[in-house]
Amino acid sequence: MTPLLVALLSAHAADAPTFSRHVAPILFKNCVTCHRPGAIGPFPLTTYAEAKKRAELIADVTGDRTMPPWKPVAGHGEFLDSRTLTAAQIATLKAWAAAGAPEGDPKEAPKLPTFKDGWQLGKPDIILKMPKAFTVPAEGRDVYMHFVFPLDIKTEIYVKGVEVRPGNLKVAHHAIGLLDGSGAARKKVDPATGGYVGFGGPGFVPAGFTPGFVPGATPRFFEPGSAITIKKGTDLVLQMHYHPTGKPEDDLTEVGLYLTKEKPTRHMFGVLLGALDIDIKPGDANYVCSDSFELPVPLKVSSVWAHMHLIGKEVRLTAELPNGKDVKLLKIADWDFNWQDTYLYKHPVILPKGTKLKAVWKFDNSAANPRNPNDPPKRVLNGESSTDEMGGLWLGGEVANELDMVALLLANVGHYFEVESKKKAR
Ligand code: HEC
């Protein structure tokens, strides 16, 4: 090698990002909540040796934005706890892998963040426990279980916060919290497992939702004045999604409720949109359905949750304001059933009366879709099992007063009956 080339190469190597100085800060901030011993990520990324082994893979999965898992497309709603890397961070990881994943000076590496054990919101007023540990099998498909937590309360209670504490972060992928006032859920419990299996729905019409669990998301108290009222006779139901690890794993999840004496003064409401008139031909790679709902009163939007099953591909929600302007509320372009968070808007979105909410769901029922549960593809209709489909959207927000609440409730329930009536017969 000529001296010039050596000089050039070493200059280049000196420029390459190192683990200690450039890569560790990115991984520690964005990856280790899940990629640490005992958490849901399939391997830890807490040390140089662990990261070096997978440098190329890290560059690939951050480059195509499959990691960190974060579904909403930028420009369609601005959300709290957003897990996205900047283009510069992605470029750094790529350049580091390309340079052979150098370590640099270990003294330059930041300290690994510490993770607080125990209840993040402090000691709860009520702690609900699963009746017994549930064993997630070593192998096989993901497991979707419902566990029923009877509340055993004498009067209605006002809940200012909910924290779900998974018993085993290696297998607890996420949890959705539901309220059942009908008693239907507890009847479904199988004493052998302490819960019941259910994929796309809980098997009852929820009386409400409570915060669940998503790895890496921060539990929060509700805004002052917006406690959830839970009536006597209500059960809390957790829909748990488990991811087998290769070894049988036990889970004993707890739910903490934080109470307040103050009756809620704010009027929180969830608007439901849906498409149940689903009828997808085998092989159809771009099946589209939609729904729209006009707000009869103003709504201050704070959160959004979308729902499809396995062959869902894209979901979009737009608010068409009375002045003709569009507000983009959500877009997920690569739907993954396994990452259905409730997304909290960074700033509330004010929608005036007369706003038209427009939702679009797209499905890919082709053989080329690796997530298609039918091989070969089959005709798909609406339903709750993993081989059926659903298009749903739930928009959480607040209305100004009791009258507006009633008006919105009537309109939205009426709307949903219409959606239900269009279900395709089997
Ligand atoms: C919210 C939890 C979470 C965060 C944050 C997260 N991961 Fe992951 N990661 C997972 C899970 C779970 C899997 C297993 C596959 C799956 O379920 O999608 C995974 C898989 C991977 C894989 C293996 C992919 C493959 O195809 O085998 C790599 C590499 C990876 N993550 C890197 C990262 C990096 C780098 C970051 C940060 C920039 C990150 N992850 C952030 C949860 C997470």
Coordinates of C-alpha atoms and ligand atoms in Angstrom, one line a residue:
M1 CA 0.0 0.0 0.0
T2 CA 1.2 3.5 -0.7
P3 CA 1.8 5.8 2.2
L4 CA -0.9 8.0 0.8
L5 CA -3.5 5.2 0.8
V6 CA -2.6 4.2 4.3
A7 CA -3.0 7.7 5.4
L8 CA -6.4 8.0 3.7
L9 CA -7.7 4.7 5.1
S10 CA -6.7 5.5 8.6
A11 CA -8.2 9.0 8.3
H12 CA -11.4 7.3 7.2
A13 CA -11.3 4.8 10.0
A14 CA -10.7 7.7 12.5
D15 CA -13.8 9.3 11.1
A16 CA -16.0 6.2 11.5
P17 CA -18.5 6.3 14.3
T18 CA -17.5 4.2 17.3
F19 CA -19.7 2.3 19.7
S20 CA -18.6 4.2 22.8
R21 CA -19.0 7.7 21.4
H22 CA -21.8 7.4 18.8
V23 CA -23.7 4.2 18.9
A24 CA -24.2 3.5 22.6
P25 CA -26.1 6.8 23.1
I26 CA -28.5 5.8 20.4
L27 CA -29.0 2.2 21.6
F28 CA -29.3 3.2 25.3
K29 CA -31.9 5.8 24.5
N30 CA -34.0 4.0 21.9
C31 CA -33.5 0.2 22.2
V32 CA -32.5 -1.1 25.7
T33 CA -36.0 -0.5 27.2
C34 CA -36.8 -3.7 25.2
H35 CA -33.3 -5.1 24.4
R36 CA -32.0 -5.8 27.9
P37 CA -31.9 -9.0 29.9
G38 CA -35.4 -10.0 31.0
A39 CA -37.3 -7.7 28.5
I40 CA -39.3 -8.5 25.4
G41 CA -36.5 -7.9 22.8
P42 CA -35.1 -11.3 21.6
F43 CA -31.5 -10.3 22.7
P44 CA -29.9 -7.6 24.8
L45 CA -28.1 -4.6 23.2
T46 CA -26.6 -3.3 26.4
T47 CA -22.9 -4.0 25.7
Y48 CA -20.4 -3.5 22.9
A49 CA -20.0 -7.3 22.4
E50 CA -23.8 -7.7 22.0
A51 CA -24.2 -4.9 19.6
K52 CA -21.1 -5.8 17.5
K53 CA -22.4 -9.3 16.9
R54 CA -25.5 -7.8 15.3
A55 CA -24.1 -4.6 13.8
E56 CA -25.3 -5.4 10.2
L57 CA -28.7 -6.5 11.4
I58 CA -29.0 -3.4 13.5
A59 CA -28.2 -1.2 10.4
D60 CA -30.7 -3.1 8.3
V61 CA -33.7 -3.0 10.7
T62 CA -33.1 0.6 11.7
G63 CA -32.6 1.5 8.0
D64 CA -36.0 0.1 7.0
R65 CA -37.5 1.4 10.2
T66 CA -38.8 -1.9 11.5
M67 CA -36.9 -1.0 14.7
P68 CA -37.6 0.6 17.0
P69 CA -41.2 -0.6 16.5
W70 CA -43.2 2.5 15.8
K71 CA -46.1 2.4 13.4
P72 CA -47.5 5.9 12.9
V73 CA -46.1 7.6 9.8
A74 CA -44.6 11.1 10.4
G75 CA -46.8 14.0 9.4
H76 CA -50.0 12.2 10.4
G77 CA -50.4 13.2 14.1
E78 CA -47.7 14.1 16.6
F79 CA -47.6 11.6 19.4
L80 CA -46.1 11.2 22.9
D81 CA -43.5 8.5 23.6
S82 CA -42.8 8.3 19.8
R83 CA -40.1 5.7 19.1
T84 CA -38.4 6.9 16.0
L85 CA -34.8 7.5 15.0
T86 CA -33.7 10.5 13.0
A87 CA -32.2 10.1 9.6
A88 CA -28.8 11.1 11.1
Q89 CA -29.0 8.4 13.8
I90 CA -29.8 5.7 11.2
A91 CA -26.9 6.9 9.1
T92 CA -24.6 6.7 12.1
L93 CA -25.6 3.0 12.8
K94 CA -25.1 2.2 9.1
A95 CA -21.7 3.9 8.9
W96 CA -20.6 2.1 12.1
A97 CA -21.6 -1.3 10.8
A98 CA -19.9 -0.6 7.4
A99 CA -16.6 0.4 9.2
G100 CA -16.6 -3.0 11.0
A101 CA -18.3 -1.9 14.2
P102 CA -15.3 -0.3 16.0
E103 CA -15.6 0.0 19.8
G104 CA -13.6 3.3 20.3
D105 CA -12.6 4.3 23.8
P106 CA -14.8 2.5 26.4
K107 CA -14.3 5.4 28.7
E108 CA -16.4 7.5 26.4
A109 CA -19.5 5.3 26.6
P110 CA -22.5 6.7 28.5
K111 CA -23.8 4.9 31.5
L112 CA -26.5 2.3 30.8
P113 CA -29.8 3.7 32.0
T114 CA -31.2 2.1 35.1
F115 CA -34.8 0.9 35.0
K116 CA -37.0 1.5 38.0
D117 CA -38.5 -1.6 39.4
G118 CA -41.9 -1.6 41.0
W119 CA -44.9 0.6 40.4
Q120 CA -43.9 3.6 38.2
L121 CA -46.8 5.7 39.5
G122 CA -46.2 4.9 43.2
K123 CA -48.2 2.5 45.4
P124 CA -51.6 1.9 44.0
D125 CA -54.8 2.1 46.1
I126 CA -56.1 -1.2 44.7
I127 CA -53.9 -4.0 43.4
L128 CA -55.5 -6.6 41.2
K129 CA -53.7 -9.9 40.6
M130 CA -54.2 -12.7 38.1
P131 CA -55.7 -15.6 40.0
K132 CA -52.7 -17.8 39.2
A133 CA -49.6 -17.8 37.0
F134 CA -50.2 -18.4 33.4
T135 CA -47.6 -20.5 31.6
V136 CA -46.7 -19.4 28.1
P137 CA -45.6 -22.4 26.1
A138 CA -42.0 -22.6 24.8
E139 CA -42.9 -22.7 21.1
G140 CA -45.7 -22.0 18.7
R141 CA -47.7 -19.0 17.8
D142 CA -48.3 -16.0 19.9
V143 CA -50.8 -16.4 22.6
Y144 CA -53.8 -14.0 23.2
M145 CA -55.3 -14.5 26.6
H146 CA -58.0 -12.6 28.5
F147 CA -57.8 -12.4 32.3
V148 CA -60.7 -11.2 34.4
F149 CA -60.1 -9.1 37.5
P150 CA -63.3 -8.7 39.6
L151 CA -63.3 -5.4 41.3
D152 CA -65.5 -6.2 44.3
I153 CA -66.5 -2.6 45.0
K154 CA -69.5 -1.5 47.0
T155 CA -70.0 1.9 45.3
E156 CA -68.8 3.5 42.1
I157 CA -65.1 4.5 42.2
Y158 CA -63.2 7.2 40.4
V159 CA -59.9 6.1 38.9
K160 CA -57.2 8.7 38.2
G161 CA -54.6 6.3 36.9
V162 CA -54.1 2.7 35.9
E163 CA -50.8 0.9 35.8
V164 CA -50.4 -2.6 34.4
R165 CA -47.3 -4.4 35.7
P166 CA -46.4 -7.5 33.7
G167 CA -45.1 -10.3 35.7
N168 CA -42.7 -11.4 33.0
L169 CA -41.3 -8.9 30.5
K170 CA -39.7 -11.6 28.4
V171 CA -43.1 -12.8 27.2
A172 CA -45.5 -9.9 27.8
H173 CA -45.7 -8.2 24.5
H174 CA -48.6 -5.9 25.3
A175 CA -51.8 -5.7 27.2
I176 CA -55.1 -3.9 26.5
G177 CA -57.4 -2.9 29.4
L178 CA -61.2 -3.3 29.1
L179 CA -64.1 -2.9 31.4
D180 CA -66.9 -5.4 31.4
G181 CA -70.2 -4.5 33.1
S182 CA -72.1 -7.4 31.6
G183 CA -70.6 -10.3 33.6
A184 CA -70.0 -12.1 30.3
A185 CA -66.2 -12.2 30.6
R186 CA -66.1 -13.9 34.0
K187 CA -68.3 -16.7 32.6
K188 CA -65.8 -17.4 29.9
V189 CA -62.9 -18.1 32.3
D190 CA -61.4 -21.5 32.1
P191 CA -60.3 -22.6 35.6
A192 CA -57.4 -24.6 34.1
T193 CA -55.7 -21.4 32.8
G194 CA -57.4 -18.7 34.9
G195 CA -58.4 -16.9 31.7
Y196 CA -59.8 -17.4 28.2
V197 CA -58.3 -17.4 24.8
G198 CA -59.5 -14.7 22.3
F199 CA -57.8 -13.2 19.4
G200 CA -59.6 -10.3 17.8
G201 CA -62.1 -9.4 20.4
P202 CA -62.9 -10.0 24.1
G203 CA -66.3 -11.6 23.5
F204 CA -68.3 -8.8 25.1
V205 CA -69.1 -5.2 24.3
P206 CA -66.7 -3.2 26.5
A207 CA -68.2 -0.7 28.9
G208 CA -64.9 1.3 28.5
F209 CA -61.2 1.0 28.1
T210 CA -58.4 1.5 30.6
P211 CA -54.7 2.0 29.9
G212 CA -52.9 -1.3 29.2
F213 CA -49.2 -2.0 28.8
V214 CA -46.8 -1.4 25.9
P215 CA -43.0 -2.0 26.4
G216 CA -41.2 1.3 26.7
A217 CA -44.3 3.5 27.2
T218 CA -44.6 5.6 30.4
P219 CA -47.7 5.0 32.6
R220 CA -49.4 8.4 33.3
F221 CA -52.2 9.7 35.4
F222 CA -55.2 11.0 33.6
E223 CA -55.6 14.8 33.1
P224 CA -57.1 16.4 36.2
G225 CA -60.9 16.2 36.2
S226 CA -61.0 13.2 33.8
A227 CA -61.0 10.2 36.1
I228 CA -62.7 7.0 34.8
T229 CA -65.9 6.2 36.7
I230 CA -66.1 2.4 37.4
K231 CA -69.5 1.2 38.6
K232 CA -70.2 -1.6 41.1
G233 CA -70.3 -5.0 39.4
T234 CA -67.7 -4.1 36.8
D235 CA -64.8 -6.4 36.0
L236 CA -61.5 -5.2 34.6
V237 CA -60.4 -7.5 31.8
L238 CA -56.8 -7.6 30.5
Q239 CA -56.2 -8.8 27.0
M240 CA -52.6 -10.1 27.1
H241 CA -50.5 -10.8 24.1
Y242 CA -47.6 -13.2 24.8
H243 CA -44.7 -14.0 22.6
P244 CA -43.1 -17.4 23.2
T245 CA -39.3 -17.3 23.8
G246 CA -38.3 -20.9 23.2
K247 CA -38.6 -21.8 26.9
P248 CA -41.8 -22.1 28.9
E249 CA -42.3 -18.9 30.9
D250 CA -44.7 -18.1 33.7
D251 CA -46.5 -14.7 34.0
L252 CA -48.3 -13.2 36.9
T253 CA -49.4 -9.8 35.9
E254 CA -50.8 -7.2 38.3
V255 CA -52.9 -4.1 37.7
G256 CA -52.7 -1.1 40.0
L257 CA -55.6 1.4 40.3
Y258 CA -55.1 4.9 41.7
L259 CA -58.3 6.4 43.1
T260 CA -59.5 9.9 43.6
K261 CA -62.5 11.1 45.6
E262 CA -63.2 13.7 43.0
K263 CA -66.0 12.9 40.5
P264 CA -64.8 13.6 37.0
T265 CA -65.7 17.1 35.9
R266 CA -64.6 16.7 32.3
H267 CA -66.6 14.8 29.7
M268 CA -64.4 12.2 28.1
F269 CA -65.7 10.2 25.1
G270 CA -64.5 7.7 22.6
V271 CA -65.8 7.9 19.1
L272 CA -65.9 4.6 17.3
L273 CA -65.5 4.1 13.5
G274 CA -65.6 0.8 11.8
A275 CA -66.0 -1.3 8.7
L276 CA -67.6 -4.7 9.1
D277 CA -68.9 -5.0 5.6
I278 CA -65.7 -6.9 4.8
D279 CA -65.6 -9.5 2.0
I280 CA -62.2 -10.0 0.6
K281 CA -61.6 -12.4 -2.4
P282 CA -58.6 -14.8 -2.1
G283 CA -55.6 -13.2 -3.8
D284 CA -56.9 -9.6 -3.5
A285 CA -53.8 -7.6 -2.5
N286 CA -55.5 -4.2 -2.2
Y287 CA -58.9 -4.5 -0.6
V288 CA -60.2 -1.1 0.7
C289 CA -63.0 -0.3 3.0
S290 CA -64.0 2.9 4.7
D291 CA -66.2 4.7 7.2
S292 CA -67.1 8.3 8.0
F293 CA -68.8 10.0 10.9
E294 CA -69.8 13.6 11.2
L295 CA -69.3 15.2 14.7
P296 CA -72.6 16.7 15.9
V297 CA -70.6 18.6 18.6
P298 CA -67.0 19.9 19.0
L299 CA -64.5 17.3 20.1
K300 CA -61.0 17.8 21.7
V301 CA -59.1 14.7 20.6
S302 CA -56.4 13.3 22.8
S303 CA -55.8 9.7 21.7
V304 CA -56.3 7.2 18.9
W305 CA -56.3 3.4 18.6
A306 CA -56.6 1.4 15.4
H307 CA -57.5 -2.2 14.9
M308 CA -57.3 -4.8 12.1
H309 CA -56.2 -8.4 12.2
L310 CA -53.4 -10.2 10.4
I311 CA -53.9 -9.2 6.7
G312 CA -54.5 -5.5 7.5
K313 CA -52.0 -3.4 5.5
E314 CA -52.8 0.2 6.0
V315 CA -55.1 2.4 8.1
R316 CA -55.6 6.1 7.8
L317 CA -57.8 8.7 9.7
T318 CA -58.4 12.2 8.4
A319 CA -60.6 14.9 9.8
E320 CA -62.3 17.1 7.2
L321 CA -63.0 20.4 8.9
P322 CA -66.2 22.4 8.0
N323 CA -63.9 25.0 6.3
G324 CA -62.7 22.2 3.9
K325 CA -59.3 21.9 5.5
D326 CA -58.0 18.3 6.2
V327 CA -56.3 17.4 9.4
K328 CA -54.3 14.2 9.2
L329 CA -54.8 12.3 12.5
L330 CA -53.2 8.9 11.9
K331 CA -51.5 6.8 9.2
I332 CA -50.0 3.4 9.6
A333 CA -48.6 2.1 6.4
D334 CA -47.3 -1.3 7.4
W335 CA -49.9 -2.6 9.8
D336 CA -48.7 -5.2 12.3
F337 CA -51.3 -6.7 14.6
N338 CA -48.6 -7.1 17.2
W339 CA -48.0 -3.4 17.7
Q340 CA -51.3 -1.8 18.3
D341 CA -50.7 0.9 20.8
T342 CA -53.0 3.6 21.8
Y343 CA -51.3 6.7 20.5
L344 CA -51.5 9.9 22.7
Y345 CA -51.4 13.2 20.8
K346 CA -48.7 15.5 22.0
H347 CA -51.1 18.4 21.7
P348 CA -54.9 18.0 21.8
V349 CA -56.5 18.3 18.4
I350 CA -59.6 20.6 18.4
L351 CA -62.3 19.4 15.9
P352 CA -65.3 21.8 15.5
K353 CA -68.9 20.6 15.1
G354 CA -69.6 19.4 11.6
T355 CA -66.1 17.9 11.2
K356 CA -66.2 14.7 9.1
L357 CA -64.0 11.9 10.4
K358 CA -62.9 9.7 7.5
A359 CA -61.3 6.3 8.0
V360 CA -59.8 4.0 5.4
W361 CA -58.5 0.4 6.0
K362 CA -56.6 -1.6 3.4
F363 CA -56.0 -5.3 3.4
D364 CA -53.7 -7.7 1.5
N365 CA -55.2 -11.1 1.1
S366 CA -52.6 -12.3 -1.4
A367 CA -50.3 -15.3 -1.0
A368 CA -47.4 -12.9 -1.2
N369 CA -48.4 -11.4 2.2
P370 CA -46.2 -13.3 4.7
R371 CA -48.7 -12.5 7.4
N372 CA -51.6 -14.2 5.6
P373 CA -52.8 -17.0 8.0
N374 CA -54.5 -18.8 5.1
D375 CA -52.3 -20.8 2.7
P376 CA -53.6 -20.7 0.0
P377 CA -55.6 -17.5 0.7
K378 CA -59.3 -17.9 1.4
R379 CA -62.3 -15.6 1.2
V380 CA -62.2 -13.4 4.3
L381 CA -65.2 -11.9 6.1
N382 CA -65.7 -9.9 9.3
G383 CA -65.2 -11.7 12.5
E384 CA -63.2 -12.1 15.7
S385 CA -60.9 -15.0 14.9
S386 CA -57.4 -14.7 13.6
T387 CA -58.5 -15.7 10.1
D388 CA -61.3 -13.1 10.0
E389 CA -60.8 -9.4 9.6
M390 CA -62.0 -6.2 11.1
G391 CA -61.5 -2.5 10.5
G392 CA -61.8 -0.4 13.6
L393 CA -60.7 3.0 14.9
W394 CA -61.3 4.6 18.3
L395 CA -60.7 8.3 18.8
G396 CA -60.5 9.4 22.5
G397 CA -61.3 12.9 23.4
E398 CA -63.4 15.4 25.4
V399 CA -66.6 17.3 24.8
A400 CA -67.6 20.5 26.5
N401 CA -70.6 19.5 28.6
E402 CA -73.2 16.8 29.5
L403 CA -75.6 17.8 26.7
D404 CA -72.8 17.5 24.1
M405 CA -71.9 14.1 25.6
V406 CA -75.5 12.8 25.1
A407 CA -75.7 14.2 21.6
L408 CA -72.4 12.6 20.6
L409 CA -73.2 9.3 22.3
L410 CA -76.5 9.0 20.5
A411 CA -75.0 9.9 17.1
N412 CA -72.1 7.5 17.5
V413 CA -74.1 4.6 18.8
G414 CA -76.6 5.1 15.9
H415 CA -73.7 5.2 13.5
Y416 CA -72.2 2.0 14.9
F417 CA -75.6 0.2 14.6
E418 CA -75.5 1.2 10.9
V419 CA -71.9 -0.2 10.6
E420 CA -73.0 -3.4 12.3
S421 CA -76.0 -3.8 10.0
K422 CA -73.8 -3.9 6.9
K423 CA -71.9 -7.1 8.1
K424 CA -71.7 -9.6 5.3
A425 CA -73.4 -12.9 5.9
R426 CA -71.3 -16.0 6.0
Ligands
HEC1 C1 -40.7 -1.6 22.2 C2 -39.7 -2.6 22.3 C3 -38.5 -2.6 21.3 C4 -37.7 -1.5 21.1 C5 -37.8 -0.1 21.7 C6 -36.7 -2.0 20.2 N1 -36.9 -3.3 19.8 FE1 -35.8 -4.4 18.6 N2 -37.1 -6.0 18.8 C7 -38.2 -6.0 19.7 C8 -38.9 -7.2 19.6 C9 -40.2 -7.7 20.3 C10 -38.3 -8.0 18.6 C11 -38.7 -9.3 18.0 C12 -39.4 -9.2 16.7 C13 -40.7 -8.5 16.8 O1 -41.6 -8.9 17.7 O2 -41.0 -7.5 16.1 C14 -37.2 -7.1 18.1 C15 -36.2 -7.5 17.2 C16 -35.1 -6.8 16.9 C17 -34.0 -7.3 16.0 C18 -34.0 -8.6 15.2 C19 -34.7 -8.4 13.9 C20 -34.7 -9.7 13.1 O3 -35.1 -9.6 11.9 O4 -34.2 -10.7 13.6 C21 -33.1 -6.3 15.9 C22 -31.8 -6.3 15.2 C23 -33.5 -5.2 16.8 N3 -34.7 -5.6 17.3 C24 -32.8 -4.1 17.0 C25 -33.3 -3.0 17.6 C26 -32.7 -1.7 17.7 C27 -31.3 -1.4 17.1 C28 -33.5 -0.9 18.4 C29 -33.3 0.6 18.8 C30 -32.9 1.5 17.7 C31 -34.7 -1.7 18.8 N4 -34.5 -2.9 18.3 C32 -35.7 -1.2 19.6 C33 -38.6 -5.0 20.5 C34 -38.0 -3.7 20.5

